[in-house]
Amino acid sequence: MRLRTRKAANRWHAPKLAKCSQCGASVLGHIACPACGYYKGRQVLTVDAG
Amino acid sequence: MRHRNKTVKLGRTAEHRNALLANQASSLIEHGRIKTTLAKAKAVRPIAEKLVTLAKRGDIHARRTALALLHNNSTRTATVVGKLFSEIGPRSATRNGGYTRIIKLGPRASDSAPMAYIEWVDIAVVDETIVAPETKKPPAKAAKVKEVPAAEAAGEKPKRAAKAKKEE
């Protein structure tokens, strides 16, 4: 019981997602939005169809 | 612990690593912004910043030191150092360090390596594909429509399927 309680803290957790301030898509934190290319209030890349 | 491990080795021998970093720094000067893995971007940054410091000094010794840092082995190096001293150095004259910016781009499709852009803070990236969306709303939308259709189409497919089911 004690062992399993302890091991439970080591389980896999899904990455926490934030909302893009520009387009509202779910994005990983601290990363330029892959949907619209915005990061910190400016366009940093163009999203290509690939 | 990372104590006293200052060099990012990147899984390469010293020769291979130095050649890589000189090449990446040259490319950064040539293009203003390069896309690479986060680890490489972080490894290039100190070299790029030292090059700018040399460029701001601007004397002949600084120029030769910069050439040496970039492995003066081709005409490319000469043009790169020329651009560094004539464009990038003067643009960053009022800035004390922090000449580069790294923007994280998330995992690469093939091997999930975290990718990043590294670019000069003081130099706008002269690239139509980048400039077009920055000119406010209408062009941004136009650019998006041009370039996102595949993603949108992929997003719409399930909806269409759902509509088809409703109609049935």
PDB file of C-alpha atoms in Angstrom:
ATOM      1  CA  MET A   1       0.000   0.000   0.000  1.00  0.00           C
ATOM      2  CA  ARG A   2       2.711   2.479   1.038  1.00  0.00           C
ATOM      3  CA  LEU A   3       4.849   1.442  -1.939  1.00  0.00           C
ATOM      4  CA  ARG A   4       2.038   1.933  -4.416  1.00  0.00           C
ATOM      5  CA  THR A   5       1.101   5.312  -2.974  1.00  0.00           C
ATOM      6  CA  ARG A   6       4.692   6.374  -3.406  1.00  0.00           C
ATOM      7  CA  LYS A   7       4.968   4.993  -6.940  1.00  0.00           C
ATOM      8  CA  ALA A   8       1.731   6.696  -7.965  1.00  0.00           C
ATOM      9  CA  ALA A   9       3.526  10.038  -7.935  1.00  0.00           C
ATOM     10  CA  ASN A  10       5.817   8.751 -10.694  1.00  0.00           C
ATOM     11  CA  ARG A  11       3.052   8.090 -13.173  1.00  0.00           C
ATOM     12  CA  TRP A  12       2.988   9.724 -16.614  1.00  0.00           C
ATOM     13  CA  HIS A  13       1.293  13.079 -16.778  1.00  0.00           C
ATOM     14  CA  ALA A  14      -0.026  14.611 -19.978  1.00  0.00           C
ATOM     15  CA  PRO A  15       1.698  17.857 -20.951  1.00  0.00           C
ATOM     16  CA  LYS A  16      -0.074  20.930 -19.653  1.00  0.00           C
ATOM     17  CA  LEU A  17      -1.450  23.025 -22.485  1.00  0.00           C
ATOM     18  CA  ALA A  18      -2.087  26.738 -22.608  1.00  0.00           C
ATOM     19  CA  LYS A  19      -4.348  28.736 -24.947  1.00  0.00           C
ATOM     20  CA  CYS A  20      -2.803  30.791 -27.720  1.00  0.00           C
ATOM     21  CA  SER A  21      -3.511  34.464 -27.038  1.00  0.00           C
ATOM     22  CA  GLN A  22      -3.967  35.124 -30.746  1.00  0.00           C
ATOM     23  CA  CYS A  23      -5.983  32.216 -32.142  1.00  0.00           C
ATOM     24  CA  GLY A  24      -7.090  30.317 -29.048  1.00  0.00           C
ATOM     25  CA  ALA A  25      -5.583  27.024 -30.083  1.00  0.00           C
ATOM     26  CA  SER A  26      -4.132  24.748 -27.434  1.00  0.00           C
ATOM     27  CA  VAL A  27      -0.376  25.118 -27.389  1.00  0.00           C
ATOM     28  CA  LEU A  28       2.530  23.967 -25.288  1.00  0.00           C
ATOM     29  CA  GLY A  29       3.829  26.668 -22.985  1.00  0.00           C
ATOM     30  CA  HIS A  30       6.814  28.859 -23.949  1.00  0.00           C
ATOM     31  CA  ILE A  31       6.549  27.800 -27.584  1.00  0.00           C
ATOM     32  CA  ALA A  32       5.487  29.727 -30.686  1.00  0.00           C
ATOM     33  CA  CYS A  33       1.914  28.771 -31.566  1.00  0.00           C
ATOM     34  CA  PRO A  34       2.099  26.062 -34.238  1.00  0.00           C
ATOM     35  CA  ALA A  35      -1.366  27.029 -35.502  1.00  0.00           C
ATOM     36  CA  CYS A  36      -0.921  30.770 -36.113  1.00  0.00           C
ATOM     37  CA  GLY A  37       2.767  31.433 -35.496  1.00  0.00           C
ATOM     38  CA  TYR A  38       2.303  34.002 -32.765  1.00  0.00           C
ATOM     39  CA  TYR A  39       4.500  34.207 -29.723  1.00  0.00           C
ATOM     40  CA  LYS A  40       4.546  37.008 -27.158  1.00  0.00           C
ATOM     41  CA  GLY A  41       2.270  39.237 -29.215  1.00  0.00           C
ATOM     42  CA  ARG A  42       4.000  39.102 -32.543  1.00  0.00           C
ATOM     43  CA  GLN A  43       4.177  36.913 -35.584  1.00  0.00           C
ATOM     44  CA  VAL A  44       7.316  34.835 -35.366  1.00  0.00           C
ATOM     45  CA  LEU A  45       6.796  32.399 -38.192  1.00  0.00           C
ATOM     46  CA  THR A  46       4.403  31.668 -40.980  1.00  0.00           C
ATOM     47  CA  VAL A  47       2.503  28.470 -40.674  1.00  0.00           C
ATOM     48  CA  ASP A  48       2.976  26.346 -43.745  1.00  0.00           C
ATOM     49  CA  ALA A  49       0.612  23.679 -44.929  1.00  0.00           C
ATOM     50  CA  GLY A  50       3.109  20.919 -44.192  1.00  0.00           C
TER      51      GLY A  50
ATOM     52  CA  MET B   1      24.672  17.957 -11.527  1.00  0.00           C
ATOM     53  CA  ARG B   2      25.885  20.180 -14.321  1.00  0.00           C
ATOM     54  CA  HIS B   3      28.629  21.702 -12.235  1.00  0.00           C
ATOM     55  CA  ARG B   4      31.633  22.950 -14.215  1.00  0.00           C
ATOM     56  CA  ASN B   5      30.320  21.518 -17.481  1.00  0.00           C
ATOM     57  CA  LYS B   6      30.413  24.661 -19.500  1.00  0.00           C
ATOM     58  CA  THR B   7      30.830  23.204 -22.970  1.00  0.00           C
ATOM     59  CA  VAL B   8      27.754  21.833 -24.687  1.00  0.00           C
ATOM     60  CA  LYS B   9      29.243  18.839 -26.464  1.00  0.00           C
ATOM     61  CA  LEU B  10      26.376  17.989 -28.807  1.00  0.00           C
ATOM     62  CA  GLY B  11      27.663  14.410 -29.132  1.00  0.00           C
ATOM     63  CA  ARG B  12      30.510  15.487 -31.374  1.00  0.00           C
ATOM     64  CA  THR B  13      34.277  15.612 -31.265  1.00  0.00           C
ATOM     65  CA  ALA B  14      35.814  19.019 -30.653  1.00  0.00           C
ATOM     66  CA  GLU B  15      36.713  19.440 -34.332  1.00  0.00           C
ATOM     67  CA  HIS B  16      33.275  18.441 -35.537  1.00  0.00           C
ATOM     68  CA  ARG B  17      31.598  20.636 -32.937  1.00  0.00           C
ATOM     69  CA  ASN B  18      33.702  23.710 -33.662  1.00  0.00           C
ATOM     70  CA  ALA B  19      33.122  23.321 -37.393  1.00  0.00           C
ATOM     71  CA  LEU B  20      29.375  22.981 -36.811  1.00  0.00           C
ATOM     72  CA  LEU B  21      29.156  26.017 -34.573  1.00  0.00           C
ATOM     73  CA  ALA B  22      31.259  28.154 -36.921  1.00  0.00           C
ATOM     74  CA  ASN B  23      28.996  27.112 -39.775  1.00  0.00           C
ATOM     75  CA  GLN B  24      25.839  27.865 -37.813  1.00  0.00           C
ATOM     76  CA  ALA B  25      27.122  31.245 -36.686  1.00  0.00           C
ATOM     77  CA  SER B  26      27.994  32.061 -40.308  1.00  0.00           C
ATOM     78  CA  SER B  27      24.529  31.028 -41.447  1.00  0.00           C
ATOM     79  CA  LEU B  28      22.966  33.145 -38.717  1.00  0.00           C
ATOM     80  CA  ILE B  29      24.887  36.194 -39.925  1.00  0.00           C
ATOM     81  CA  GLU B  30      24.012  35.452 -43.548  1.00  0.00           C
ATOM     82  CA  HIS B  31      20.315  34.866 -43.078  1.00  0.00           C
ATOM     83  CA  GLY B  32      19.454  36.808 -39.924  1.00  0.00           C
ATOM     84  CA  ARG B  33      17.520  33.895 -38.523  1.00  0.00           C
ATOM     85  CA  ILE B  34      18.091  30.162 -38.600  1.00  0.00           C
ATOM     86  CA  LYS B  35      15.968  27.241 -37.555  1.00  0.00           C
ATOM     87  CA  THR B  36      17.831  24.547 -35.689  1.00  0.00           C
ATOM     88  CA  THR B  37      17.503  22.303 -32.687  1.00  0.00           C
ATOM     89  CA  LEU B  38      17.187  24.023 -29.337  1.00  0.00           C
ATOM     90  CA  ALA B  39      20.461  22.513 -28.104  1.00  0.00           C
ATOM     91  CA  LYS B  40      22.381  23.803 -31.125  1.00  0.00           C
ATOM     92  CA  ALA B  41      20.724  27.215 -30.889  1.00  0.00           C
ATOM     93  CA  LYS B  42      21.819  27.472 -27.279  1.00  0.00           C
ATOM     94  CA  ALA B  43      25.331  26.351 -28.206  1.00  0.00           C
ATOM     95  CA  VAL B  44      25.620  28.904 -31.033  1.00  0.00           C
ATOM     96  CA  ARG B  45      24.362  31.808 -28.956  1.00  0.00           C
ATOM     97  CA  PRO B  46      27.576  32.488 -26.966  1.00  0.00           C
ATOM     98  CA  ILE B  47      29.640  32.414 -30.162  1.00  0.00           C
ATOM     99  CA  ALA B  48      27.226  34.700 -32.002  1.00  0.00           C
ATOM    100  CA  GLU B  49      27.229  37.179 -29.139  1.00  0.00           C
ATOM    101  CA  LYS B  50      31.013  37.203 -28.917  1.00  0.00           C
ATOM    102  CA  LEU B  51      31.138  37.889 -32.647  1.00  0.00           C
ATOM    103  CA  VAL B  52      28.886  40.913 -32.196  1.00  0.00           C
ATOM    104  CA  THR B  53      31.105  42.164 -29.390  1.00  0.00           C
ATOM    105  CA  LEU B  54      34.050  41.907 -31.758  1.00  0.00           C
ATOM    106  CA  ALA B  55      32.075  43.676 -34.468  1.00  0.00           C
ATOM    107  CA  LYS B  56      31.315  46.542 -32.114  1.00  0.00           C
ATOM    108  CA  ARG B  57      35.011  46.960 -31.402  1.00  0.00           C
ATOM    109  CA  GLY B  58      35.502  47.134 -35.136  1.00  0.00           C
ATOM    110  CA  ASP B  59      39.313  47.328 -35.340  1.00  0.00           C
ATOM    111  CA  ILE B  60      41.471  45.175 -37.531  1.00  0.00           C
ATOM    112  CA  HIS B  61      42.440  42.853 -34.703  1.00  0.00           C
ATOM    113  CA  ALA B  62      38.798  42.275 -33.820  1.00  0.00           C
ATOM    114  CA  ARG B  63      38.120  41.540 -37.466  1.00  0.00           C
ATOM    115  CA  ARG B  64      40.883  38.951 -37.616  1.00  0.00           C
ATOM    116  CA  THR B  65      39.746  37.386 -34.347  1.00  0.00           C
ATOM    117  CA  ALA B  66      36.246  37.077 -35.794  1.00  0.00           C
ATOM    118  CA  LEU B  67      37.662  35.471 -38.914  1.00  0.00           C
ATOM    119  CA  ALA B  68      39.534  32.982 -36.755  1.00  0.00           C
ATOM    120  CA  LEU B  69      36.411  32.212 -34.711  1.00  0.00           C
ATOM    121  CA  LEU B  70      34.569  31.402 -37.933  1.00  0.00           C
ATOM    122  CA  HIS B  71      37.373  29.184 -39.232  1.00  0.00           C
ATOM    123  CA  ASN B  72      38.611  31.460 -41.989  1.00  0.00           C
ATOM    124  CA  ASN B  73      38.503  28.780 -44.661  1.00  0.00           C
ATOM    125  CA  SER B  74      36.529  30.162 -47.568  1.00  0.00           C
ATOM    126  CA  THR B  75      35.422  33.306 -49.327  1.00  0.00           C
ATOM    127  CA  ARG B  76      32.164  32.817 -47.467  1.00  0.00           C
ATOM    128  CA  THR B  77      33.889  33.607 -44.183  1.00  0.00           C
ATOM    129  CA  ALA B  78      35.168  36.893 -45.576  1.00  0.00           C
ATOM    130  CA  THR B  79      31.723  37.991 -46.755  1.00  0.00           C
ATOM    131  CA  VAL B  80      30.161  36.860 -43.502  1.00  0.00           C
ATOM    132  CA  VAL B  81      32.618  38.847 -41.397  1.00  0.00           C
ATOM    133  CA  GLY B  82      32.111  41.818 -43.699  1.00  0.00           C
ATOM    134  CA  LYS B  83      28.376  41.706 -43.096  1.00  0.00           C
ATOM    135  CA  LEU B  84      28.890  41.180 -39.373  1.00  0.00           C
ATOM    136  CA  PHE B  85      31.073  44.275 -39.057  1.00  0.00           C
ATOM    137  CA  SER B  86      29.112  46.507 -41.443  1.00  0.00           C
ATOM    138  CA  GLU B  87      25.517  45.610 -40.510  1.00  0.00           C
ATOM    139  CA  ILE B  88      25.046  43.585 -37.357  1.00  0.00           C
ATOM    140  CA  GLY B  89      27.667  45.305 -35.200  1.00  0.00           C
ATOM    141  CA  PRO B  90      26.459  48.876 -35.838  1.00  0.00           C
ATOM    142  CA  ARG B  91      22.791  47.904 -35.408  1.00  0.00           C
ATOM    143  CA  SER B  92      23.509  46.532 -31.938  1.00  0.00           C
ATOM    144  CA  ALA B  93      25.735  49.439 -30.920  1.00  0.00           C
ATOM    145  CA  THR B  94      23.432  50.622 -28.133  1.00  0.00           C
ATOM    146  CA  ARG B  95      22.738  47.155 -26.726  1.00  0.00           C
ATOM    147  CA  ASN B  96      24.931  45.657 -24.028  1.00  0.00           C
ATOM    148  CA  GLY B  97      24.752  41.949 -24.646  1.00  0.00           C
ATOM    149  CA  GLY B  98      21.711  39.872 -25.436  1.00  0.00           C
ATOM    150  CA  TYR B  99      22.016  40.365 -29.173  1.00  0.00           C
ATOM    151  CA  THR B 100      20.235  37.150 -30.067  1.00  0.00           C
ATOM    152  CA  ARG B 101      16.794  35.754 -29.411  1.00  0.00           C
ATOM    153  CA  ILE B 102      15.804  32.094 -29.295  1.00  0.00           C
ATOM    154  CA  ILE B 103      12.176  31.246 -30.011  1.00  0.00           C
ATOM    155  CA  LYS B 104      11.132  27.712 -29.199  1.00  0.00           C
ATOM    156  CA  LEU B 105       9.116  25.949 -31.867  1.00  0.00           C
ATOM    157  CA  GLY B 106       8.238  22.657 -30.230  1.00  0.00           C
ATOM    158  CA  PRO B 107       9.179  19.115 -31.187  1.00  0.00           C
ATOM    159  CA  ARG B 108      10.274  18.213 -34.722  1.00  0.00           C
ATOM    160  CA  ALA B 109       7.989  15.788 -36.522  1.00  0.00           C
ATOM    161  CA  SER B 110      10.610  13.191 -37.359  1.00  0.00           C
ATOM    162  CA  ASP B 111      12.390  12.652 -34.070  1.00  0.00           C
ATOM    163  CA  SER B 112      10.664  15.003 -31.606  1.00  0.00           C
ATOM    164  CA  ALA B 113      13.830  17.029 -31.206  1.00  0.00           C
ATOM    165  CA  PRO B 114      12.889  20.421 -29.750  1.00  0.00           C
ATOM    166  CA  MET B 115      13.365  22.989 -32.501  1.00  0.00           C
ATOM    167  CA  ALA B 116      14.001  26.708 -32.221  1.00  0.00           C
ATOM    168  CA  TYR B 117      14.665  29.829 -34.197  1.00  0.00           C
ATOM    169  CA  ILE B 118      17.716  31.868 -33.302  1.00  0.00           C
ATOM    170  CA  GLU B 119      17.720  35.411 -34.642  1.00  0.00           C
ATOM    171  CA  TRP B 120      19.248  38.839 -34.120  1.00  0.00           C
ATOM    172  CA  VAL B 121      17.250  41.047 -31.802  1.00  0.00           C
ATOM    173  CA  ASP B 122      18.127  44.252 -33.649  1.00  0.00           C
ATOM    174  CA  ILE B 123      17.685  43.017 -37.177  1.00  0.00           C
ATOM    175  CA  ALA B 124      14.245  42.394 -38.621  1.00  0.00           C
ATOM    176  CA  VAL B 125      14.178  39.204 -40.613  1.00  0.00           C
ATOM    177  CA  VAL B 126      13.979  40.263 -44.246  1.00  0.00           C
ATOM    178  CA  ASP B 127      11.795  37.487 -45.548  1.00  0.00           C
ATOM    179  CA  GLU B 128       8.532  38.069 -47.399  1.00  0.00           C
ATOM    180  CA  THR B 129       6.852  35.121 -45.785  1.00  0.00           C
ATOM    181  CA  ILE B 130       7.583  36.614 -42.378  1.00  0.00           C
ATOM    182  CA  VAL B 131       6.998  40.286 -43.211  1.00  0.00           C
ATOM    183  CA  ALA B 132       3.647  39.821 -44.918  1.00  0.00           C
ATOM    184  CA  PRO B 133       1.689  38.661 -41.852  1.00  0.00           C
ATOM    185  CA  GLU B 134       3.249  41.360 -39.662  1.00  0.00           C
ATOM    186  CA  THR B 135       1.620  44.144 -41.704  1.00  0.00           C
ATOM    187  CA  LYS B 136      -1.595  44.083 -39.666  1.00  0.00           C
ATOM    188  CA  LYS B 137      -4.820  42.248 -40.256  1.00  0.00           C
ATOM    189  CA  PRO B 138      -5.865  41.888 -43.928  1.00  0.00           C
ATOM    190  CA  PRO B 139      -2.499  40.641 -45.208  1.00  0.00           C
ATOM    191  CA  ALA B 140      -2.227  38.315 -42.228  1.00  0.00           C
ATOM    192  CA  LYS B 141      -5.518  36.694 -43.107  1.00  0.00           C
ATOM    193  CA  ALA B 142      -4.564  36.443 -46.749  1.00  0.00           C
ATOM    194  CA  ALA B 143      -1.293  34.821 -45.843  1.00  0.00           C
ATOM    195  CA  LYS B 144      -3.005  32.396 -43.522  1.00  0.00           C
ATOM    196  CA  VAL B 145      -5.597  31.437 -46.098  1.00  0.00           C
ATOM    197  CA  LYS B 146      -2.823  30.710 -48.529  1.00  0.00           C
ATOM    198  CA  GLU B 147      -0.792  28.634 -46.196  1.00  0.00           C
ATOM    199  CA  VAL B 148      -3.087  26.911 -43.766  1.00  0.00           C
ATOM    200  CA  PRO B 149      -5.669  25.238 -46.049  1.00  0.00           C
ATOM    201  CA  ALA B 150      -4.281  21.770 -45.483  1.00  0.00           C
ATOM    202  CA  ALA B 151      -4.542  22.148 -41.728  1.00  0.00           C
ATOM    203  CA  GLU B 152      -8.020  23.618 -41.988  1.00  0.00           C
ATOM    204  CA  ALA B 153      -9.090  20.944 -44.404  1.00  0.00           C
ATOM    205  CA  ALA B 154      -7.854  18.361 -41.956  1.00  0.00           C
ATOM    206  CA  GLY B 155      -9.851  20.073 -39.208  1.00  0.00           C
ATOM    207  CA  GLU B 156     -12.984  20.217 -41.337  1.00  0.00           C
ATOM    208  CA  LYS B 157     -13.067  16.636 -42.372  1.00  0.00           C
ATOM    209  CA  PRO B 158     -14.526  15.342 -39.141  1.00  0.00           C
ATOM    210  CA  LYS B 159     -17.222  18.043 -39.264  1.00  0.00           C
ATOM    211  CA  ARG B 160     -18.162  17.085 -42.783  1.00  0.00           C
ATOM    212  CA  ALA B 161     -18.359  13.487 -41.755  1.00  0.00           C
ATOM    213  CA  ALA B 162     -20.616  14.495 -38.878  1.00  0.00           C
ATOM    214  CA  LYS B 163     -22.849  16.539 -41.205  1.00  0.00           C
ATOM    215  CA  ALA B 164     -23.101  13.640 -43.581  1.00  0.00           C
ATOM    216  CA  LYS B 165     -24.225  11.423 -40.752  1.00  0.00           C
ATOM    217  CA  LYS B 166     -26.836  13.985 -39.684  1.00  0.00           C
ATOM    218  CA  GLU B 167     -28.222  14.136 -43.188  1.00  0.00           C
ATOM    219  CA  GLU B 168     -28.568  10.415 -43.253  1.00  0.00           C
TER     220      GLU B 168
END
